[in-house]
GROMACS .gro file of C-alpha atoms in nm:
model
  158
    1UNK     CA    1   1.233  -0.030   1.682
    2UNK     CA    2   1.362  -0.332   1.472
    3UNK     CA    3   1.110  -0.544   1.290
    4UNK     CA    4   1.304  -0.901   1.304
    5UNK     CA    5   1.196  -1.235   1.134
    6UNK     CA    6   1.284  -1.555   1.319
    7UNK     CA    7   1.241  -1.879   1.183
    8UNK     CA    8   1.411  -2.193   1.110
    9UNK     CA    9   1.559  -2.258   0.767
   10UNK     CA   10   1.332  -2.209   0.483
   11UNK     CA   11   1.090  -1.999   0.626
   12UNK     CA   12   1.141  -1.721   0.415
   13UNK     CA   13   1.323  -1.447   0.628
   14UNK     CA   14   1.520  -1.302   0.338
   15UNK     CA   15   1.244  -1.320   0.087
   16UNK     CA   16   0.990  -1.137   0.332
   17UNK     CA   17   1.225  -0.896   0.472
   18UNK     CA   18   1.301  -0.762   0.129
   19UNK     CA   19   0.976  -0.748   0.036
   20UNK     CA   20   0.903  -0.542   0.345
   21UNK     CA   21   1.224  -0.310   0.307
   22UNK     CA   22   1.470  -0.317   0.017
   23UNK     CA   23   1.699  -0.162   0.276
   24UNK     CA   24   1.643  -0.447   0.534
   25UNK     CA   25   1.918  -0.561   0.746
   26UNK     CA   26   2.037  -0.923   0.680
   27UNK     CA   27   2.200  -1.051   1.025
   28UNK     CA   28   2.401  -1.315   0.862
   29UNK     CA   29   2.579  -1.138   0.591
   30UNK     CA   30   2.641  -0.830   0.810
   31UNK     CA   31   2.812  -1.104   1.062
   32UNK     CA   32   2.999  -1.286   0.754
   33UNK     CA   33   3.116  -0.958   0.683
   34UNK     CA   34   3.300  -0.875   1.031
   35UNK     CA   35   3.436  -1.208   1.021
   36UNK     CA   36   3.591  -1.173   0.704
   37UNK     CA   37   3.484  -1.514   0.625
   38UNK     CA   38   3.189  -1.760   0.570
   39UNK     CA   39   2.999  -1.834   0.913
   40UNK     CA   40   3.094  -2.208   0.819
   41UNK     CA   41   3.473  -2.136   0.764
   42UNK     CA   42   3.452  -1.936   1.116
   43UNK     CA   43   3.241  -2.210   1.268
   44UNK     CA   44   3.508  -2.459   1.140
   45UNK     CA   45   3.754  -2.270   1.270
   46UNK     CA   46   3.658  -2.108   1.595
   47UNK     CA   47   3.362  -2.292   1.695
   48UNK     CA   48   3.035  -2.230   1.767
   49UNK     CA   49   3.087  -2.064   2.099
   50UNK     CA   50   3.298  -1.814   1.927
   51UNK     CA   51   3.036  -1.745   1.654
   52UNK     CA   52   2.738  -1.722   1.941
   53UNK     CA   53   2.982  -1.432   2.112
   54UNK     CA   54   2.987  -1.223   1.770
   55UNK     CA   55   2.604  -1.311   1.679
   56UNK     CA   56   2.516  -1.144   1.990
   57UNK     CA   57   2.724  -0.834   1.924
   58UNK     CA   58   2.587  -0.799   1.624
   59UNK     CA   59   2.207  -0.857   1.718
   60UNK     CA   60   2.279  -0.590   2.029
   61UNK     CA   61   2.328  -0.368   1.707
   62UNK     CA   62   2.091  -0.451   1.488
   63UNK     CA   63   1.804  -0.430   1.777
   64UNK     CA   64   1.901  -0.038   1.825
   65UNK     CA   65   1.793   0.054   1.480
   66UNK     CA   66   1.446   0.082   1.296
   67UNK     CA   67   1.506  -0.121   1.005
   68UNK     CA   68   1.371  -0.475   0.930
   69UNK     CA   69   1.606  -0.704   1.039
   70UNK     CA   70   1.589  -1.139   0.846
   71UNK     CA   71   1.839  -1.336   1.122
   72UNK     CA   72   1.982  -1.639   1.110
   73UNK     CA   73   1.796  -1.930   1.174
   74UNK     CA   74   1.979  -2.049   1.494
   75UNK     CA   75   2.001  -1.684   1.669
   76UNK     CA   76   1.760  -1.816   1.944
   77UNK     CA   77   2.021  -2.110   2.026
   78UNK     CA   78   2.228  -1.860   2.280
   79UNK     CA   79   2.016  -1.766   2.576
   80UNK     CA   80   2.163  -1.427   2.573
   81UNK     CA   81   2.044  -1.401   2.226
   82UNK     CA   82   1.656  -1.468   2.379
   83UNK     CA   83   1.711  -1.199   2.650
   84UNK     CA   84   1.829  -0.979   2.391
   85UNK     CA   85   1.537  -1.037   2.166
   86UNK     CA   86   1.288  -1.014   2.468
   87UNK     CA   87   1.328  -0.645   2.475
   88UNK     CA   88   1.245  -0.565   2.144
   89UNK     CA   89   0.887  -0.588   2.131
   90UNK     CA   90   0.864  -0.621   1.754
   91UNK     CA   91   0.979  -1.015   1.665
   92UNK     CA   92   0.789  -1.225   1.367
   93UNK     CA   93   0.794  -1.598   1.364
   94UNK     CA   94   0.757  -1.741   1.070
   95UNK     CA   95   0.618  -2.058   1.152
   96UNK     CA   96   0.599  -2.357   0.917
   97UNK     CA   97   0.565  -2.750   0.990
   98UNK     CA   98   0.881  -2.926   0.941
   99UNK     CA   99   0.784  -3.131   0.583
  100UNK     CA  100   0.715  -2.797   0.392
  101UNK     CA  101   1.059  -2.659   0.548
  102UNK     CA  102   1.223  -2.937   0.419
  103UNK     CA  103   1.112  -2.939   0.091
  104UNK     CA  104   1.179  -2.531   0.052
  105UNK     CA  105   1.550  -2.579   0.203
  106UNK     CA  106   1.566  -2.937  -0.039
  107UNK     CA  107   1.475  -2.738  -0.371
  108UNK     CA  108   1.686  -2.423  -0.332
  109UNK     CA  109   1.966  -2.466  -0.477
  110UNK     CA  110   2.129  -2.130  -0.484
  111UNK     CA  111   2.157  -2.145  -0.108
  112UNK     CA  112   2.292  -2.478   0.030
  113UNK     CA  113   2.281  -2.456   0.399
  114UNK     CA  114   2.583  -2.673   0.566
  115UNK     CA  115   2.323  -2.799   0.843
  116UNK     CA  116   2.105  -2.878   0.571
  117UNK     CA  117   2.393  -3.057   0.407
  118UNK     CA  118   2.557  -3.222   0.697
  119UNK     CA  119   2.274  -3.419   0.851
  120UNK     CA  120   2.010  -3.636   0.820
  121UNK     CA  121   1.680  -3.611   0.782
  122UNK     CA  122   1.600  -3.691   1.160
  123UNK     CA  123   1.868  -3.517   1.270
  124UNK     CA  124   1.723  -3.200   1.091
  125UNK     CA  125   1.391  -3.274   1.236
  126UNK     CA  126   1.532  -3.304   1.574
  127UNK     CA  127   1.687  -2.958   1.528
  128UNK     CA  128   1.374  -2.816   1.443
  129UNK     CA  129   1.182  -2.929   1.715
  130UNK     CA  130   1.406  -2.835   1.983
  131UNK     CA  131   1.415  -2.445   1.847
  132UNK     CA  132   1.002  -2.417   1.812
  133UNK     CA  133   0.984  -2.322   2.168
  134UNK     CA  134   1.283  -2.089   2.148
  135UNK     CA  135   1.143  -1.901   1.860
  136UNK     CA  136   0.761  -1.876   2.077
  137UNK     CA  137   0.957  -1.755   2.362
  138UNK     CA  138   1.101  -1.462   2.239
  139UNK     CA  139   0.795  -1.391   1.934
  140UNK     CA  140   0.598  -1.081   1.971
  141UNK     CA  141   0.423  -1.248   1.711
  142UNK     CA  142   0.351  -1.583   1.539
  143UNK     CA  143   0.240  -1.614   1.177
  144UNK     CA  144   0.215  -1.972   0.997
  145UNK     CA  145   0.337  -1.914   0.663
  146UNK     CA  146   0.276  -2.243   0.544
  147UNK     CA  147  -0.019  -2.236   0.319
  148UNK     CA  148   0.117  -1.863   0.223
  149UNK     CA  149   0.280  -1.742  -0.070
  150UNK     CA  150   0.571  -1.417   0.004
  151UNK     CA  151   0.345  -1.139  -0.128
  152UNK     CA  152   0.065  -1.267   0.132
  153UNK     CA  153   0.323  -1.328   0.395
  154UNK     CA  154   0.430  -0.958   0.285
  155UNK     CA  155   0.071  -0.803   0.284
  156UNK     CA  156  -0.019  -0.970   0.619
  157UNK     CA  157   0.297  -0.773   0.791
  158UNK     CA  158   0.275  -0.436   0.666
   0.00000   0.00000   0.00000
């Protein structure tokens, strides 16, 4: 069974999946990959809808193997994306409060995220919010990584 981390932006999915497997499965690259393109060139070109149809084909994959699998952070948008996630029994949420997501997403600058770029504050804040219960509703489990560093987050999983 697939291990998968959800989480919004910032959370740490990447980081704690490859702590947890240096084989781990990363959902986005494996997508931007069949694409043949960025997700934002394909979203800027195709649309969202588009996208949503190849992210589930892809996460219908990914949940038939027994690797750890880091996903994007808007995979629990798509309601067939939830269904799909509800039968694997094995989903993390990492689970921080907005502010400390912010700051994370604000100071890494290897990885500038276009939602990250393209919106404001509040209009990141309002994105947030409305995935929380998405994320809850398809977690297996829920661990605050706020106050915790990627080794802890790490240790806590194994």
């Amino acid at each position: 069974m697939a291990k998968v981390l959800l989480g919004f932006m910032g959370a740490g999915k990447s980081t704690i999946a490859r702590g947890l497997d240096p084989d781990y499965l990363d959902m986005d690259a494996l997508i931007e990959k069949r694409l043949g393109m960025s997700i934002a060139e394909f979203f800027a070109e195709k649309g969202e809808e588009v996208f949503r149809q190849v992210e589930s084909e892809v996460l219908a994959e990914l949940l038939q193997r027994d690797q750890v699998v880091s996903t994007g952070g808007g995979v629990v948008i798509s309601q067939r994306n939830r269904d799909l996630l509800k039968t694997n029994s094995d989903n993390i949420y990492l689970k921080a409060d907005f502010e400390t997501l912010y700051q994370r997403i604000a100071a890494d600058k290897d990885n500038q995220r276009p939602l990250f770029l393209n919106n404001s504050k509040e209009e990141l804040a309002a994105v947030f919010q409305e995935r929380q219960a998405w994320y809850e509703e398809v977690a297996s489990r829920v661990l605050d990584v706020t106050e915790l560093s990627p080794e802890e987050i790490i240790e806590e999983l194994r």
